[in-house]
Amino acid sequence: MKVLLADDAEVVRLLIGRFVESLGHQLILANDGIEAVEQCMAEQPDMVLMDMLMPRLDGPEAGRQIKQRMSARWVPIVLITAVEEVTKLADAMEIGADDYLLKPVNFRILEAKIKAIERTVELNRKVREQAEKLAGYFDRAEEEKRVARHLMEQLVNRERLSDPQLHSWIAPAESLSGDLVAAARTPGQVLHLMLADGIGHGLTAALNVLPLTQPFYAMTERGFALTDILMEMHRKVRQVLPVGRFVAVAFVAVDFVKRTIEVWNGGIPELQLYDDRGGVLKRWPSRHLPLGILPIDALELETERYQFNRRANLVLCSDGLLEARNEVGEAFGVIRLGLACGGRPAAEALTRTVDMLSDFLGGASCHDDVSLAIVDLDPDAVLPLPEHVEVGELPQIAGEARWRYVLSLGAEELKTLHTVPLIMGFISQVKPLTQAHADIFLILTELFVNAVDHGLLELSSAIKEGTDGMEVYLAERARRLVALREGRVEIELAGYDLGGRTMLRIRVADSGAGFDWSWQEAPDTLRPSGRGIALVNALCASLRFFGNGNTVEACYLTRQAL
């Protein structure tokens, strides 16, 4: 150790100093209190032996100044004194001294005190080093959290959560949340909503849900179906996360045009649908395992569909909300959630739930991440049909098309290929059509589905009527598609320059029996889907059927000049 000895008597400095050096310590000398303070600042000793009564500055005051200036580092101070008055010794201990030694000095006691202080100094040094390491770990952890938080915000695309029909809230148990709420619209304006809950909370749980964001947004943007996106997310989780890690997910697709809800729930608490009077219209309990548990090919993709015809609130939440407990151990529960969300507008329902949870907890914190998403199922919240593009008589197309895209699909390809998203991948790279991405998706989807469903599979739209009509229709469609052995759909896209604007011509032909496309005389069971064709007709400059109705040509004209 480095020991500072301060005493105005040279003989004391000589005797005690030699003894300290004989113990193997480095000695620093000072003649009075002022020198003691100065030497302490300059030499940074490990302990101080100091006379109580010294000229210029006495021992207790020197000790107080040393303690004040060395506040970040503990330096034990032992006063050497002939004063035996208890009050003065107590006063000295209060203002700066840590111990005292009476004169004449007993060197055996001095040695014992030095050794005791040496042990304490060593322990203090280790504590200080550990504190510095912990501070370093804390700084690095905070930086990692800051970066992770930034990545989460970028990958979650929070601006997309501003959808007018969606209201959401996340409250992390720590600085980062293992819950994730993601939402986006397909090119056909179907709302995709995902609520995911990773194991645990904090940074580790947040990292668990990150693999879901890229396939969710990228595939939704290209118009992939809910089940296709689920499969890709499951594959990502299996590939990226270590064994034993999985993510509970609820995935909802809301089609405001068809007024349908499609739900897949793997490990999330029961989804609730509340009507405008507070009653429960429908519940969707978890029927599947979370993503990442089953082998890739074993994931069950069966979804549930529901037709809504009146305004309601679709409520999704993580178990952190329902299992939040107050000071007496009572859980927040589904009943309170229903009281908050039923019978009131979605935005008000969200605010009410947050306020009720805060009052319920009484200032306590949740032990788990909390997330809540409420979809306002308003049957009137649909995009109106665009006005028909009046361009008069389309001029005769002269010359070759600037480009052509041709796709011919047989029965096996129709069963496996994601045709419309595949074509949209090409369309997204044609610069003049960039702003028309959503329109073209709607046109392609309607014409392709009509060709497959009504042309090859000979399905009647009348099947969709009734409470479970859509479920029956989709089940029959799946059955007939699996059984399809012959049939073909030809799709041709061509781009033309037309008066400084781009015209996209889409031809879709199927090998089916066709139908009477003069639908004013055709029976309802054979008419094309009414709103779908009306939408295509409104979007396009022209829409024509040929032959027996199994060839259709749509001409779409961009609204801006090149």
Coordinates of C-alpha atoms in Angstrom, one line a residue:
M1 CA 0.0 0.0 0.0
K2 CA 0.9 3.6 -0.4
V3 CA 0.7 5.2 3.1
L4 CA 0.8 9.0 3.9
L5 CA 2.2 9.9 7.3
A6 CA 1.5 13.5 8.5
D7 CA 3.0 14.7 11.8
D8 CA 4.8 18.0 12.8
A9 CA 7.2 16.0 15.1
E10 CA 10.2 14.7 13.2
V11 CA 10.9 12.0 15.7
V12 CA 7.3 10.6 15.3
R13 CA 7.7 10.7 11.5
L14 CA 11.0 8.8 11.8
L15 CA 9.8 6.1 14.2
I16 CA 6.4 5.4 12.7
G17 CA 7.7 5.9 9.1
R18 CA 10.4 3.3 9.5
F19 CA 8.0 0.9 11.0
V20 CA 5.5 1.3 8.1
E21 CA 8.3 0.8 5.6
S22 CA 9.4 -2.4 7.5
L23 CA 6.0 -3.8 6.8
G24 CA 6.6 -3.4 3.1
H25 CA 4.6 -0.3 2.4
Q26 CA 5.5 2.8 0.4
L27 CA 5.8 5.9 2.7
I28 CA 4.9 9.5 1.9
L29 CA 5.6 12.2 4.5
A30 CA 3.9 15.5 5.3
N31 CA 4.8 18.1 8.0
D32 CA 1.4 19.4 8.7
G33 CA -2.3 19.3 7.7
I34 CA -1.9 21.5 4.6
E35 CA 0.9 19.4 3.2
A36 CA -1.1 16.3 4.0
V37 CA -4.0 17.6 1.8
E38 CA -1.6 18.5 -1.0
Q39 CA 0.3 15.2 -0.9
C40 CA -3.0 13.3 -0.8
M41 CA -4.1 15.0 -4.1
A42 CA -0.7 14.5 -5.7
E43 CA 0.2 11.0 -4.6
Q44 CA -3.2 9.3 -4.2
P45 CA -2.3 7.2 -1.1
D46 CA -4.3 4.2 0.0
M47 CA -4.4 5.3 3.6
V48 CA -3.4 8.2 5.8
L49 CA -1.8 8.2 9.3
M50 CA -2.2 11.7 10.7
D51 CA -1.5 13.5 14.0
M52 CA -4.6 15.1 15.5
L53 CA -2.9 18.4 16.6
M54 CA -0.7 20.1 13.9
P55 CA 0.1 23.7 13.0
R56 CA -1.7 25.5 10.2
L57 CA -4.3 22.8 9.8
D58 CA -5.2 20.2 12.4
G59 CA -5.8 16.5 11.7
P60 CA -9.6 16.5 11.8
E61 CA -10.0 19.4 9.4
A62 CA -7.3 18.0 7.1
G63 CA -9.2 14.7 7.1
R64 CA -12.5 16.5 6.2
Q65 CA -10.8 18.3 3.3
I66 CA -9.2 15.0 2.1
K67 CA -12.6 13.2 2.2
Q68 CA -14.3 16.1 0.3
R69 CA -11.7 16.2 -2.4
M70 CA -11.4 12.4 -2.7
S71 CA -15.1 11.8 -2.7
A72 CA -15.0 9.4 -5.6
R73 CA -12.4 7.3 -3.9
W74 CA -12.4 6.0 -0.3
V75 CA -9.1 6.8 1.6
P76 CA -9.2 5.6 5.2
I77 CA -7.8 8.2 7.7
V78 CA -6.3 7.1 11.1
L79 CA -5.7 9.9 13.6
I80 CA -2.7 9.5 16.0
T81 CA -3.4 11.5 19.1
A82 CA -2.6 11.9 22.8
V83 CA -6.1 13.3 23.4
E84 CA -8.3 10.8 25.2
E85 CA -11.4 13.0 25.6
V86 CA -14.2 11.0 24.1
T87 CA -16.2 14.0 22.8
K88 CA -13.2 15.4 20.8
L89 CA -12.5 12.0 19.4
A90 CA -16.1 11.5 18.4
D91 CA -16.2 14.9 16.7
A92 CA -13.0 14.0 14.8
M93 CA -14.5 10.7 13.6
E94 CA -17.7 12.5 12.4
I95 CA -16.0 15.1 10.2
G96 CA -13.5 12.9 8.5
A97 CA -11.5 10.3 10.5
D98 CA -12.2 6.6 10.2
D99 CA -10.2 5.4 13.2
Y100 CA -7.7 6.6 15.9
L101 CA -4.6 5.4 17.6
L102 CA -3.5 6.8 21.0
K103 CA 0.0 7.9 21.8
P104 CA 2.4 6.5 22.8
V105 CA 1.8 4.3 19.7
N106 CA 1.6 0.6 20.3
F107 CA 3.3 -0.8 17.2
R108 CA 1.5 -4.2 17.5
I109 CA -1.8 -2.4 17.5
L110 CA -0.6 -0.1 14.6
E111 CA 0.4 -3.2 12.6
A112 CA -3.0 -4.8 13.2
K113 CA -4.8 -1.7 12.1
I114 CA -2.8 -1.3 9.0
K115 CA -3.4 -4.9 8.0
A116 CA -7.2 -4.5 8.7
I117 CA -7.3 -1.4 6.6
E118 CA -5.2 -3.1 3.9
R119 CA -7.9 -5.8 3.7
T120 CA -10.6 -3.2 3.6
V121 CA -8.8 -1.2 0.9
E122 CA -8.4 -4.3 -1.2
L123 CA -12.0 -5.1 -0.9
N124 CA -12.9 -1.6 -1.7
R125 CA -10.7 -1.7 -4.8
K126 CA -12.4 -4.8 -6.0
V127 CA -15.8 -3.3 -5.4
R128 CA -14.7 -0.2 -7.4
E129 CA -13.4 -2.3 -10.2
Q130 CA -16.7 -4.3 -10.3
A131 CA -18.6 -1.0 -10.3
E132 CA -16.6 0.3 -13.2
K133 CA -17.2 -3.0 -15.1
L134 CA -20.9 -2.8 -14.3
A135 CA -21.0 0.8 -15.5
G136 CA -19.3 -0.3 -18.7
Y137 CA -21.8 -3.2 -19.1
F138 CA -24.7 -0.8 -18.4
D139 CA -23.4 1.7 -21.0
R140 CA -23.0 -1.0 -23.6
A141 CA -26.4 -2.5 -22.7
E142 CA -28.0 0.9 -23.1
E143 CA -26.4 1.4 -26.5
E144 CA -27.5 -2.1 -27.6
K145 CA -31.0 -1.3 -26.4
R146 CA -30.9 2.0 -28.3
V147 CA -29.8 0.3 -31.5
A148 CA -32.4 -2.5 -31.0
R149 CA -35.1 0.0 -30.3
H150 CA -34.2 1.9 -33.5
L151 CA -34.2 -1.3 -35.5
M152 CA -37.6 -2.3 -34.1
E153 CA -39.1 1.0 -35.0
Q154 CA -37.7 0.8 -38.5
L155 CA -38.7 -2.8 -39.1
V156 CA -42.2 -2.5 -37.6
N157 CA -43.0 0.5 -39.9
R158 CA -44.9 2.4 -37.2
E159 CA -46.3 4.8 -39.7
R160 CA -48.4 1.9 -41.1
L161 CA -50.1 1.5 -37.7
S162 CA -51.8 4.9 -38.4
D163 CA -54.5 3.0 -40.5
P164 CA -57.8 4.7 -39.8
Q165 CA -59.5 1.4 -38.9
L166 CA -56.7 0.3 -36.4
H167 CA -56.0 1.5 -32.9
S168 CA -53.1 -0.1 -31.0
W169 CA -51.0 0.2 -27.9
I170 CA -47.8 -1.5 -26.5
A171 CA -46.4 -1.1 -23.0
P172 CA -43.1 -3.0 -22.5
A173 CA -42.2 -4.5 -19.1
E174 CA -38.6 -3.3 -19.8
S175 CA -37.2 -0.8 -22.2
L176 CA -37.9 -3.1 -25.2
S177 CA -41.0 -5.1 -25.9
G178 CA -41.3 -8.7 -26.9
D179 CA -44.8 -8.0 -28.2
L180 CA -45.2 -6.8 -31.7
V181 CA -48.2 -5.2 -33.5
A182 CA -47.8 -4.9 -37.3
A183 CA -50.3 -3.8 -39.8
A184 CA -50.4 -3.2 -43.6
R185 CA -52.8 -3.1 -46.5
T186 CA -52.5 -5.4 -49.5
P187 CA -52.7 -3.8 -52.9
G188 CA -56.4 -4.8 -52.8
Q189 CA -56.8 -2.8 -49.6
V190 CA -57.3 -5.9 -47.3
L191 CA -56.0 -5.0 -43.9
H192 CA -53.4 -7.5 -42.6
L193 CA -52.9 -7.3 -38.8
M194 CA -50.4 -9.3 -36.8
L195 CA -50.0 -9.5 -33.0
A196 CA -46.9 -11.4 -32.0
D197 CA -45.6 -12.3 -28.5
G198 CA -42.0 -13.6 -28.1
I199 CA -40.9 -15.6 -25.1
G200 CA -40.0 -13.5 -22.0
H201 CA -39.5 -9.7 -22.3
G202 CA -36.8 -7.2 -23.0
L203 CA -34.1 -7.4 -25.6
T204 CA -34.2 -11.2 -26.0
A205 CA -37.9 -11.3 -26.5
A206 CA -37.7 -8.4 -28.9
L207 CA -35.2 -10.2 -31.0
N208 CA -37.5 -13.2 -31.2
V209 CA -40.2 -11.3 -33.1
L210 CA -37.9 -9.4 -35.5
P211 CA -37.8 -12.3 -38.1
L212 CA -41.5 -11.8 -38.6
T213 CA -41.5 -8.3 -39.9
Q214 CA -39.7 -8.7 -43.2
P215 CA -42.0 -11.4 -44.7
F216 CA -45.1 -9.8 -43.2
Y217 CA -44.6 -6.4 -44.9
A218 CA -42.9 -7.6 -48.1
M219 CA -45.5 -10.2 -48.8
T220 CA -48.5 -8.1 -47.8
E221 CA -47.3 -5.4 -50.1
R222 CA -47.2 -7.9 -53.0
G223 CA -50.6 -9.2 -52.2
F224 CA -49.8 -12.7 -50.8
A225 CA -52.6 -14.5 -48.9
L226 CA -52.5 -14.7 -45.1
T227 CA -51.6 -18.4 -45.1
D228 CA -48.7 -17.9 -47.5
I229 CA -47.3 -15.2 -45.2
L230 CA -47.7 -17.4 -42.2
M231 CA -45.8 -20.2 -43.8
E232 CA -42.9 -17.9 -44.7
M233 CA -42.8 -16.4 -41.2
H234 CA -42.8 -19.9 -39.7
R235 CA -39.9 -20.8 -41.9
K236 CA -38.0 -17.7 -40.8
V237 CA -38.5 -18.4 -37.1
R238 CA -37.3 -22.0 -37.6
Q239 CA -34.2 -20.8 -39.5
V240 CA -33.2 -17.9 -37.4
L241 CA -34.1 -18.6 -33.7
P242 CA -32.3 -21.1 -31.6
V243 CA -34.0 -24.3 -30.6
G244 CA -36.6 -23.8 -27.9
R245 CA -37.5 -20.3 -29.0
F246 CA -40.9 -19.7 -30.5
V247 CA -43.4 -16.9 -31.1
A248 CA -47.1 -16.8 -30.4
V249 CA -49.0 -15.1 -33.3
A250 CA -52.5 -14.0 -34.1
F251 CA -52.9 -13.0 -37.8
V252 CA -56.0 -11.3 -39.1
A253 CA -57.1 -10.3 -42.6
V254 CA -60.0 -7.9 -42.8
D255 CA -61.6 -7.4 -46.2
F256 CA -63.9 -4.4 -46.0
V257 CA -65.2 -4.8 -49.5
K258 CA -66.4 -8.4 -48.9
R259 CA -66.9 -7.7 -45.2
T260 CA -65.0 -10.8 -44.1
I261 CA -62.6 -11.5 -41.3
E262 CA -60.0 -14.3 -41.7
V263 CA -58.2 -15.4 -38.5
W264 CA -55.3 -17.6 -37.6
N265 CA -54.5 -17.9 -33.9
G266 CA -51.4 -19.7 -32.7
G267 CA -50.9 -19.1 -28.9
I268 CA -52.4 -15.7 -28.5
P269 CA -55.3 -15.2 -26.0
E270 CA -58.8 -15.5 -27.4
L271 CA -59.7 -12.8 -29.9
Q272 CA -63.0 -11.1 -29.2
L273 CA -65.5 -9.4 -31.4
Y274 CA -67.8 -6.9 -29.6
D275 CA -70.8 -5.4 -31.1
D276 CA -71.9 -1.8 -30.6
R277 CA -74.0 -2.8 -27.6
G278 CA -71.2 -4.5 -25.8
G279 CA -72.2 -8.1 -26.6
V280 CA -69.8 -10.7 -27.9
L281 CA -70.5 -11.7 -31.5
K282 CA -67.6 -14.1 -32.0
R283 CA -64.6 -15.5 -30.2
W284 CA -61.4 -17.0 -31.8
P285 CA -59.5 -19.1 -29.3
S286 CA -56.0 -20.4 -30.1
R287 CA -56.3 -23.5 -32.3
H288 CA -52.7 -23.7 -33.4
L289 CA -49.2 -24.0 -31.9
P290 CA -47.0 -20.9 -31.9
L291 CA -44.6 -20.4 -34.9
G292 CA -41.3 -22.1 -34.5
I293 CA -42.4 -25.3 -32.7
L294 CA -43.5 -27.6 -35.4
P295 CA -41.3 -28.7 -38.4
I296 CA -41.7 -26.4 -41.4
D297 CA -44.0 -28.8 -43.3
A298 CA -46.2 -29.6 -40.3
L299 CA -47.6 -26.1 -39.7
E300 CA -51.4 -26.2 -39.8
L301 CA -52.7 -23.3 -42.0
E302 CA -56.4 -23.7 -41.5
T303 CA -58.1 -20.4 -40.9
E304 CA -61.5 -19.3 -39.6
R305 CA -63.7 -16.8 -41.5
Y306 CA -66.5 -14.6 -40.3
Q307 CA -68.9 -12.3 -42.2
F308 CA -69.7 -9.0 -40.5
N309 CA -72.6 -6.8 -41.4
R310 CA -72.7 -4.3 -38.7
R311 CA -70.2 -2.1 -36.8
A312 CA -68.1 -4.0 -34.2
N313 CA -64.7 -3.9 -32.5
L314 CA -62.3 -6.8 -33.1
V315 CA -59.9 -7.0 -30.1
L316 CA -56.5 -8.7 -30.0
C317 CA -54.3 -8.6 -26.9
S318 CA -51.3 -10.4 -25.4
D319 CA -51.5 -12.4 -22.2
G320 CA -49.6 -9.6 -20.5
L321 CA -52.8 -7.5 -20.4
L322 CA -55.1 -10.2 -19.2
E323 CA -52.6 -11.6 -16.6
A324 CA -51.6 -8.1 -15.2
R325 CA -52.2 -8.3 -11.4
N326 CA -52.9 -5.7 -8.8
E327 CA -51.5 -5.6 -5.3
V328 CA -53.9 -8.3 -4.0
G329 CA -53.0 -10.7 -6.8
E330 CA -56.2 -10.3 -8.9
A331 CA -55.8 -10.5 -12.7
F332 CA -57.1 -7.8 -15.0
G333 CA -59.0 -10.6 -17.0
V334 CA -61.4 -10.8 -20.0
I335 CA -64.4 -9.3 -18.2
R336 CA -62.7 -6.0 -17.6
L337 CA -61.4 -6.0 -21.2
G338 CA -65.0 -6.5 -22.4
L339 CA -66.3 -3.7 -20.2
A340 CA -63.7 -1.4 -21.8
C341 CA -64.0 -2.4 -25.4
G342 CA -67.6 -3.3 -25.9
G343 CA -70.3 -0.8 -26.9
R344 CA -68.0 2.2 -27.7
P345 CA -65.9 3.4 -30.7
A346 CA -62.6 1.7 -31.2
A347 CA -60.4 4.7 -30.3
E348 CA -62.4 5.3 -27.1
A349 CA -62.2 1.6 -26.3
L350 CA -58.4 1.7 -26.5
T351 CA -58.2 4.7 -24.3
R352 CA -60.7 3.2 -21.8
T353 CA -58.7 0.0 -21.6
V354 CA -55.4 1.8 -20.9
D355 CA -57.0 3.9 -18.2
M356 CA -58.8 0.9 -16.6
L357 CA -55.5 -1.0 -16.5
S358 CA -53.7 1.9 -14.9
D359 CA -56.3 2.3 -12.2
F360 CA -56.4 -1.4 -11.7
L361 CA -52.6 -1.6 -11.1
G362 CA -52.6 1.4 -8.8
G363 CA -49.2 2.6 -9.9
A364 CA -47.6 -0.9 -10.0
S365 CA -45.8 -2.1 -13.1
C366 CA -46.8 -5.0 -15.3
H367 CA -44.6 -8.1 -15.0
D368 CA -45.0 -8.8 -18.7
D369 CA -45.2 -6.9 -22.0
V370 CA -48.7 -5.6 -22.7
S371 CA -50.1 -5.2 -26.2
L372 CA -53.6 -4.3 -27.5
A373 CA -55.0 -3.9 -31.0
I374 CA -58.5 -2.9 -31.9
V375 CA -59.9 -3.0 -35.4
D376 CA -62.9 -0.8 -36.1
L377 CA -65.1 -3.1 -38.3
D378 CA -67.2 -0.5 -40.0
P379 CA -69.1 -2.0 -43.0
D380 CA -69.1 1.4 -44.6
A381 CA -65.3 1.8 -44.2
V382 CA -64.5 0.8 -47.8
L383 CA -62.9 2.6 -50.6
P384 CA -65.6 3.9 -53.0
L385 CA -65.6 2.7 -56.5
P386 CA -63.4 5.0 -58.6
E387 CA -65.2 7.0 -61.2
H388 CA -65.0 5.4 -64.7
V389 CA -62.2 6.8 -66.7
E390 CA -63.8 8.5 -69.6
V391 CA -61.4 8.6 -72.5
G392 CA -63.8 8.4 -75.4
E393 CA -63.0 6.0 -78.2
L394 CA -59.6 4.4 -77.6
P395 CA -57.5 5.1 -80.7
Q396 CA -56.3 2.2 -82.7
I397 CA -53.1 0.9 -81.2
A398 CA -50.3 1.4 -83.7
G399 CA -47.0 -0.5 -83.7
E400 CA -45.7 -3.1 -81.4
A401 CA -46.0 -3.0 -77.7
R402 CA -43.1 -1.6 -75.8
W403 CA -43.0 -4.8 -73.8
R404 CA -45.0 -8.0 -73.3
Y405 CA -45.3 -10.4 -70.4
V406 CA -46.9 -13.8 -71.1
L407 CA -47.7 -16.5 -68.6
S408 CA -49.3 -19.9 -69.4
L409 CA -50.4 -22.0 -66.4
G410 CA -51.5 -25.6 -66.4
A411 CA -53.5 -27.4 -63.7
E412 CA -50.5 -28.3 -61.6
E413 CA -49.1 -24.7 -61.8
L414 CA -52.5 -23.3 -60.8
K415 CA -52.4 -25.4 -57.6
T416 CA -49.0 -24.3 -56.5
L417 CA -48.0 -20.9 -58.0
H418 CA -48.9 -17.6 -56.4
T419 CA -49.8 -16.1 -59.7
V420 CA -50.9 -12.5 -59.0
P421 CA -48.0 -11.8 -56.6
L422 CA -45.6 -13.3 -59.1
I423 CA -46.9 -11.0 -61.9
M424 CA -46.9 -8.0 -59.5
G425 CA -43.2 -8.6 -58.9
F426 CA -42.7 -7.8 -62.5
I427 CA -45.2 -4.9 -62.6
S428 CA -43.4 -3.2 -59.7
Q429 CA -40.3 -2.9 -61.9
V430 CA -42.1 -1.1 -64.8
K431 CA -41.5 2.5 -63.9
P432 CA -44.6 4.1 -65.7
L433 CA -46.9 1.7 -63.7
T434 CA -45.4 2.4 -60.3
Q435 CA -48.2 4.7 -59.1
A436 CA -50.8 2.3 -60.5
H437 CA -49.7 -0.7 -58.5
A438 CA -52.9 -1.0 -56.4
D439 CA -55.2 -0.6 -59.4
I440 CA -53.4 -3.2 -61.4
F441 CA -53.4 -5.7 -58.5
L442 CA -57.2 -5.4 -58.2
I443 CA -57.7 -5.9 -61.9
L444 CA -55.4 -8.9 -62.2
T445 CA -56.8 -10.5 -59.0
E446 CA -60.4 -10.2 -60.2
L447 CA -59.8 -11.4 -63.7
F448 CA -57.6 -14.3 -62.7
V449 CA -59.9 -15.4 -59.9
N450 CA -62.9 -15.3 -62.3
A451 CA -60.9 -17.4 -64.9
V452 CA -60.0 -20.0 -62.3
D453 CA -63.2 -20.1 -60.2
H454 CA -65.9 -19.6 -62.8
G455 CA -64.0 -20.7 -65.9
L456 CA -62.1 -23.9 -64.9
L457 CA -63.7 -24.9 -61.6
E458 CA -67.3 -23.8 -62.7
L459 CA -68.1 -22.4 -59.3
S460 CA -71.3 -20.4 -58.8
S461 CA -71.2 -17.1 -56.9
A462 CA -74.6 -18.0 -55.5
I463 CA -72.7 -20.4 -53.1
K464 CA -71.4 -17.4 -51.2
E465 CA -74.9 -16.4 -50.1
G466 CA -75.9 -17.2 -46.6
T467 CA -74.3 -17.0 -43.2
D468 CA -71.5 -19.5 -43.9
G469 CA -71.5 -19.0 -47.7
M470 CA -67.9 -17.8 -48.0
E471 CA -66.7 -20.8 -45.9
V472 CA -68.7 -23.2 -48.1
Y473 CA -67.5 -21.5 -51.3
L474 CA -63.8 -21.6 -50.3
A475 CA -64.0 -25.2 -49.1
E476 CA -65.6 -26.2 -52.4
R477 CA -63.0 -24.2 -54.3
A478 CA -60.2 -26.0 -52.5
R479 CA -61.8 -29.4 -53.2
R480 CA -62.3 -28.8 -56.9
L481 CA -58.8 -27.3 -57.3
V482 CA -57.2 -30.4 -55.8
A483 CA -59.2 -32.6 -58.1
L484 CA -58.4 -30.5 -61.2
R485 CA -56.5 -32.6 -63.8
E486 CA -56.8 -30.5 -67.0
G487 CA -57.2 -26.9 -67.7
R488 CA -55.2 -23.8 -68.6
V489 CA -55.1 -20.1 -67.9
E490 CA -53.3 -17.8 -70.3
I491 CA -52.3 -14.3 -69.1
E492 CA -50.8 -11.7 -71.4
L493 CA -49.8 -8.2 -70.4
A494 CA -48.6 -5.6 -72.9
G495 CA -47.5 -2.0 -72.4
Y496 CA -48.2 0.7 -75.0
D497 CA -47.5 4.5 -75.4
L498 CA -50.8 6.3 -75.9
G499 CA -50.7 10.0 -76.2
G500 CA -47.9 10.5 -73.8
R501 CA -49.5 8.1 -71.3
T502 CA -49.0 4.4 -70.8
M503 CA -51.7 1.9 -71.5
L504 CA -51.6 -1.6 -70.0
R505 CA -53.6 -4.2 -71.9
I506 CA -54.4 -7.3 -69.8
R507 CA -55.8 -10.4 -71.5
V508 CA -56.9 -13.4 -69.5
A509 CA -58.2 -16.6 -71.2
D510 CA -59.2 -19.9 -69.7
S511 CA -59.9 -23.3 -71.3
G512 CA -63.3 -23.6 -69.5
A513 CA -66.7 -23.9 -71.0
G514 CA -67.3 -20.1 -70.6
F515 CA -70.5 -18.3 -69.8
D516 CA -73.0 -15.9 -71.4
W517 CA -71.2 -12.7 -70.9
S518 CA -74.1 -10.5 -71.8
W519 CA -75.0 -10.6 -68.1
Q520 CA -78.2 -8.6 -68.5
E521 CA -79.8 -11.7 -69.8
A522 CA -77.7 -14.3 -67.9
P523 CA -79.1 -15.9 -64.7
D524 CA -77.5 -14.7 -61.5
T525 CA -75.8 -18.0 -60.9
L526 CA -73.7 -17.5 -64.0
R527 CA -72.9 -13.8 -63.8
P528 CA -69.4 -12.7 -62.9
S529 CA -69.1 -11.4 -59.3
G530 CA -71.0 -8.2 -59.4
R531 CA -68.9 -5.8 -57.4
G532 CA -65.6 -7.3 -58.7
I533 CA -66.5 -6.7 -62.4
A534 CA -68.0 -3.3 -61.6
L535 CA -64.7 -2.4 -59.9
V536 CA -62.6 -3.5 -62.8
N537 CA -64.9 -1.7 -65.2
A538 CA -64.5 1.5 -63.2
L539 CA -60.7 1.2 -63.1
C540 CA -60.2 0.5 -66.8
A541 CA -60.6 2.5 -69.9
S542 CA -62.3 -0.5 -71.5
L543 CA -63.4 -4.0 -70.5
R544 CA -64.5 -6.6 -73.1
F545 CA -65.3 -10.3 -73.2
F546 CA -64.9 -12.4 -76.3
G547 CA -66.1 -15.7 -77.7
N548 CA -68.0 -17.8 -75.1
G549 CA -66.9 -15.5 -72.3
N550 CA -63.7 -17.3 -71.4
T551 CA -61.4 -14.5 -72.8
V552 CA -61.5 -11.0 -71.3
E553 CA -59.4 -7.9 -72.2
A554 CA -59.0 -5.0 -69.9
C555 CA -57.2 -1.8 -71.0
Y556 CA -55.9 0.3 -68.2
L557 CA -54.7 3.9 -68.8
T558 CA -52.3 5.6 -66.4
R559 CA -53.7 8.8 -65.0
Q560 CA -50.5 10.8 -65.5
A561 CA -48.4 11.5 -68.6
L562 CA -45.0 10.0 -68.9

